[in-house]
Coordinates of C-alpha atoms in Angstrom, one line a residue:
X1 CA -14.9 4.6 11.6
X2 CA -15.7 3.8 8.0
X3 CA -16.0 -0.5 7.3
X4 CA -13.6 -1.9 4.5
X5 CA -16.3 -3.2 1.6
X6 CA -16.8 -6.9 0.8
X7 CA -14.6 -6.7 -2.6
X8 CA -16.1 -9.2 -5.4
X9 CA -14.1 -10.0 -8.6
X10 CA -17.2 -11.3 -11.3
X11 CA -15.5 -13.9 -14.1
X12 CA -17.9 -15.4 -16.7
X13 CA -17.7 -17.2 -20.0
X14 CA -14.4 -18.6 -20.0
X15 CA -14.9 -21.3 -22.0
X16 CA -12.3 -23.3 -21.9
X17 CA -11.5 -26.4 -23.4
X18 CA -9.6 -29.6 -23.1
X19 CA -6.5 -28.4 -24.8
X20 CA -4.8 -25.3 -24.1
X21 CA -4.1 -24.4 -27.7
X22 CA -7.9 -24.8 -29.0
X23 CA -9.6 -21.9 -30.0
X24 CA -13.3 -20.4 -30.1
X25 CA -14.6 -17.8 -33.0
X26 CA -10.6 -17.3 -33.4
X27 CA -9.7 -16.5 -30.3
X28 CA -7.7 -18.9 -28.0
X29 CA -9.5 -19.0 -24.7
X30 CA -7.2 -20.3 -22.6
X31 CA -4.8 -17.9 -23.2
X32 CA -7.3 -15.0 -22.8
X33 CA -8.3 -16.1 -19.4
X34 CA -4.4 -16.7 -18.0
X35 CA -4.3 -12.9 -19.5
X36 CA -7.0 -12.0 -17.1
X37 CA -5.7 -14.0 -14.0
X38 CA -2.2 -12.8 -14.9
X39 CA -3.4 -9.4 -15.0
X40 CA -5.9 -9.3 -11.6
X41 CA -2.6 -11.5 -10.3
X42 CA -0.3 -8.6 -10.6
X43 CA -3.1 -5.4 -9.7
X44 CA -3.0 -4.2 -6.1
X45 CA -6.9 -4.8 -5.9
X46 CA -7.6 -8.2 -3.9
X47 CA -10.7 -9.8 -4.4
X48 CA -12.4 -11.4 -1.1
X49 CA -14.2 -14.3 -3.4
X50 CA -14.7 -14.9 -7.0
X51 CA -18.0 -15.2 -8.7
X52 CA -17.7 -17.3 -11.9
X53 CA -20.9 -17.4 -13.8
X54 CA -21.4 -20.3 -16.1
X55 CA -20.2 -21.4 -19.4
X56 CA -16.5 -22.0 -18.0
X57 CA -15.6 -25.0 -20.1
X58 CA -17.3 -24.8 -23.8
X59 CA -16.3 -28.9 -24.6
X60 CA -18.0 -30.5 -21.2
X61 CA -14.6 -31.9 -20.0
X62 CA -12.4 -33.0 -17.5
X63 CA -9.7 -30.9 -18.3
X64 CA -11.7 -28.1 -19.2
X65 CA -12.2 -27.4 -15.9
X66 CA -9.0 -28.7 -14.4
X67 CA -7.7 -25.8 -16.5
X68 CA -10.4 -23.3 -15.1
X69 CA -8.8 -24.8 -11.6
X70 CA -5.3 -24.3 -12.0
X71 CA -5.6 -20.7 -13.1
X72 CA -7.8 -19.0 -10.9
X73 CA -6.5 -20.7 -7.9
X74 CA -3.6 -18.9 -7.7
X75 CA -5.8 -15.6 -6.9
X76 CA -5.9 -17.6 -3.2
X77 CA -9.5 -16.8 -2.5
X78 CA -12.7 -18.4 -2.7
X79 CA -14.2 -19.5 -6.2
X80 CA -18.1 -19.4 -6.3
X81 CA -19.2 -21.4 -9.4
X82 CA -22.4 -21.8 -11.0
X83 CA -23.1 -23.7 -14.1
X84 CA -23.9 -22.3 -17.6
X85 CA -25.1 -23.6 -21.0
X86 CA -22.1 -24.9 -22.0
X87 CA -21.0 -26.5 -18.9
X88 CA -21.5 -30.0 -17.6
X89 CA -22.9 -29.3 -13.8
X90 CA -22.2 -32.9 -13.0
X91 CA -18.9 -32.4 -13.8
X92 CA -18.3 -29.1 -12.8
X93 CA -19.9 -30.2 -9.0
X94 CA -17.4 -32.5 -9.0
X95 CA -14.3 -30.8 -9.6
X96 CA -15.4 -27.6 -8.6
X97 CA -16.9 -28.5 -5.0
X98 CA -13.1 -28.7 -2.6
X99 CA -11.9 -25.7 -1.5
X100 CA -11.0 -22.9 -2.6
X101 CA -14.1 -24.3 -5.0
X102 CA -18.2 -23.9 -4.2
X103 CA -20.7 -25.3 -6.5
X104 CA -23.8 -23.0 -6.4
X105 CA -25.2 -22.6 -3.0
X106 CA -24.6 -19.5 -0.3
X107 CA -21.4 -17.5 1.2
X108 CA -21.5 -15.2 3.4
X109 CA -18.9 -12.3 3.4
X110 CA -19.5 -9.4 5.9
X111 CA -23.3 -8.2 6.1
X112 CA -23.8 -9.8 3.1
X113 CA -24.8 -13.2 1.8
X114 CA -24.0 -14.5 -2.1
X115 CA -26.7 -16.5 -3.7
X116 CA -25.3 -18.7 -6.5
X117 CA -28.3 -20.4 -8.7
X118 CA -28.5 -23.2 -11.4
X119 CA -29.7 -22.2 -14.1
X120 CA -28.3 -24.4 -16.7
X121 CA -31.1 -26.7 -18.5
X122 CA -29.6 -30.0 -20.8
X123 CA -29.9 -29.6 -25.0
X124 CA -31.2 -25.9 -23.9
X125 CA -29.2 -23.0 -25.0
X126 CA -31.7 -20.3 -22.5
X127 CA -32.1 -20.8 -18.8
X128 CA -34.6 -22.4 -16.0
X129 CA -35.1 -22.1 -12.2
X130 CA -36.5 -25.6 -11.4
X131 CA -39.4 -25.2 -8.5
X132 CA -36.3 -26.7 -6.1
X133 CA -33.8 -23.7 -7.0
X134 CA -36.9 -21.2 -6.8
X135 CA -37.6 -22.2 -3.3
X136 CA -33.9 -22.2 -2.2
X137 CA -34.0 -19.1 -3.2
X138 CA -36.5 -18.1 -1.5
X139 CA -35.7 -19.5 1.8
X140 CA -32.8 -18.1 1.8
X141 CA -33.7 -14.7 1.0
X142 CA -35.8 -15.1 4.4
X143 CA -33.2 -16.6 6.7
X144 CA -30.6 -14.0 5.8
X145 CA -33.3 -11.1 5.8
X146 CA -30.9 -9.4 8.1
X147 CA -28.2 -9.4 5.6
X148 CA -27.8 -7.3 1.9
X149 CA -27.4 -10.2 -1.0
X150 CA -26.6 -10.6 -4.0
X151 CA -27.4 -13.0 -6.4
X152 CA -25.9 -14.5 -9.0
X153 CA -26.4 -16.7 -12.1
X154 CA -25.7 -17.7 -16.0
X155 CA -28.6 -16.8 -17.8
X156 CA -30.1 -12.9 -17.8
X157 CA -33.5 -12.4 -16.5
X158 CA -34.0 -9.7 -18.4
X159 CA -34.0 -8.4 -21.8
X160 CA -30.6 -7.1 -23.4
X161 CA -32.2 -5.9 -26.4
X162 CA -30.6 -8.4 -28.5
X163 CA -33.5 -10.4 -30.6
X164 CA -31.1 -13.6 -31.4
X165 CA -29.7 -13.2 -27.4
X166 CA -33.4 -13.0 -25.9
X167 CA -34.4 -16.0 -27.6
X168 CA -31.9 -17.7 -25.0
X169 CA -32.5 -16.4 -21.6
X170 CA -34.2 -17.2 -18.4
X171 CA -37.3 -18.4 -19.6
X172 CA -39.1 -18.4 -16.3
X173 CA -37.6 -14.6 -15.4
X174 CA -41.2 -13.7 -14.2
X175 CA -41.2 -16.5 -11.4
X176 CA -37.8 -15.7 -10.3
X177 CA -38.3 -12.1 -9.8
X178 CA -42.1 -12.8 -8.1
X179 CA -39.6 -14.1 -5.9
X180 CA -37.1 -11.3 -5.8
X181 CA -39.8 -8.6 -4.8
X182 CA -40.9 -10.7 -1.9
X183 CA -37.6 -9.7 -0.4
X184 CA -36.6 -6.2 0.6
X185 CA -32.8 -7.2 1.2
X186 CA -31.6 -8.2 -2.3
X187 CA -29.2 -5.5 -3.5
X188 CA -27.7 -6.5 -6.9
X189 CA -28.6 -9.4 -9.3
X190 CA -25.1 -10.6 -11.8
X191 CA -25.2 -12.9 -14.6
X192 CA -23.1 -14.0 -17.8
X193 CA -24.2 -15.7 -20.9
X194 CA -24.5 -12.3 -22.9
X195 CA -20.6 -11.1 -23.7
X196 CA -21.6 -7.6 -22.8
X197 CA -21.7 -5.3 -20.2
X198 CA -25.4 -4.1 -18.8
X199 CA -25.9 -1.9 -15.8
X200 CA -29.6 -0.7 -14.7
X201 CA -31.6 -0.9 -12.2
X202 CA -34.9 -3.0 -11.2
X203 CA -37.1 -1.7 -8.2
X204 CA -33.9 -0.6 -6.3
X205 CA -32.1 -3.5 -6.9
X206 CA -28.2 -3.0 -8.9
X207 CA -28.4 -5.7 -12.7
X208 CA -25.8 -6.2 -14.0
X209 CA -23.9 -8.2 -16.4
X210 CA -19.9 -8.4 -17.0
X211 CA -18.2 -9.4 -20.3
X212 CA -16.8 -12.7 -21.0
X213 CA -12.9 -13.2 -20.3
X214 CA -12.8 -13.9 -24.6
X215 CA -14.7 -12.8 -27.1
X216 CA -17.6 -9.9 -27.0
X217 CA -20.9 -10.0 -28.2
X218 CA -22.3 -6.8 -30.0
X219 CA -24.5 -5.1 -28.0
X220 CA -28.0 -4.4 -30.0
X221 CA -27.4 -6.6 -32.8
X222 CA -30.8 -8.4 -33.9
X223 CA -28.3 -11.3 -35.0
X224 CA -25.2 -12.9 -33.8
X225 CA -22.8 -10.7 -34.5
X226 CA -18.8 -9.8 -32.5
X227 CA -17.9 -7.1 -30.6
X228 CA -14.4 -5.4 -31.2
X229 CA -13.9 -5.3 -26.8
X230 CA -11.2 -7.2 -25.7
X231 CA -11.3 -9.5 -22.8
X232 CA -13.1 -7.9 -19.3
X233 CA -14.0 -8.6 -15.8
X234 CA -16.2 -6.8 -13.1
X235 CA -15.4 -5.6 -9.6
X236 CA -18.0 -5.5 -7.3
X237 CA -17.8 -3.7 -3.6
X238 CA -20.5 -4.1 -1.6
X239 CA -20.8 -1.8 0.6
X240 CA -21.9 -2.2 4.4
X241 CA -25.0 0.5 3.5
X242 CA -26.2 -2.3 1.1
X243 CA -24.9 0.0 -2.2
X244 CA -23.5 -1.5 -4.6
X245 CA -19.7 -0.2 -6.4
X246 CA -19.0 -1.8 -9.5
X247 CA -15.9 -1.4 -12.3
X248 CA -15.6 -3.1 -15.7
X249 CA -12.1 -3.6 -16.5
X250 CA -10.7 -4.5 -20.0
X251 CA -7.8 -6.3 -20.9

């Protein structure tokens, strides 16, 4: 009798502000993420958790967040949260920390265990794994060595061939994956920050990285430059094998 997969909706780059009706690079990001929720609301896929991966408010406030809240709690599942760039992590650990809410830290769904990382670093646009997340992750690797994980975080660990992008990633990518090959069981590895979809592979393990619920960023461009893609998501399934399903949807 075939198992039922561990279904993972990936969010990332909301950024969301204070006030509903501000806007970023033109586009009103509130609205564009209720378009998202409204349109995973209405779908007869149902997520068993949600990974949001960083950069969910842009302006560092209360309400920011409050508005991230409101929205995706109507999906009626977990929300796994790790900070980004943008974000406040004090703030976001304190709003985003009740149920259905978790601040960084593990899950377990299944055979599988979720490993949500801070990476966000203050006045620092890239990415860092302090010694104290490194180890975590580490340890946990090795207590849940009889489980498939997945990991997640804001900041890509490796490059996206973007020069102005690559400038601002995880600057210590080679000490978080001498951690990663110390561990036979990691599966997939998912990450935001780059507005664009990525999917390779890395010594067996899935990499992937989901577009932002607003505006794209064009893939390959040595500077900043937009996409024309329209709002996405990701679905992940993770299989009870350890493989790794994955769909990008666009609004």
């Amino acid at each position: 009798m075939s198992t039922e997969p561990v279904r993972i909706l990936h969010i990332t780059d909301t950024h969301l502000h204070a006030h509903r009706d501000a806007t970023m690079r033109g586009l009103n990001t509130y609205d564009s993420f209720k378009a998202v929720v409204d349109r995973i609301g209405s779908g007869s896929r149902k997520a068993d958790a949600v990974i949001a991966t960083g950069d969910l408010v842009q302006d560092e406030t209360r309400g920011g967040y409050e508005h991230f809240g409101e929205l995706i709690s109507g999906l009626g599942v977990p929300v796994h949260c790790v900070p980004g760039n943008h974000d406040s992590p004090r703030l976001m650990a304190e709003i985003l920390s009740e149920p259905p809410f978790h601040f960084c830290g593990t899950a377990v769904y299944g055979n599988w265990c979720l490993i949500m990382l801070n990476t966000a670093v203050r006045g620092d646009d890239g990415g860092r794994l302090d010694q104290g997340q490194l180890e975590f992750l580490d340890h946990t690797l090795t207590a849940m060595q009889d489980r498939h994980a997945l990991v997640a975080l804001h900041h890509h660990p490796v490059a996206m061939g973007n020069q102005w992008l690559d400038g601002v990633g995880l600057r210590n990518s080679a000490e978080f994956f001498s951690v990663i090959d110390n561990h036979s069981n990691v599966r997939s590895i998912v990450w935001g920050h780059v507005h664009q979809v990525s999917d390779r592979e890395r010594n067996g393990v899935k990499m992937l990285s989901t577009p932002s619920t607003g505006a794209q960023f064009l893939p390959g461009s040595d500077a900043f430059m937009l996409d024309d893609k329209p709002p996405g998501y990701r679905w992940l399934e993770l299989m009870e094998d350890g493989n790794v399903r994955t769909e990008v949807v666009w609004l």
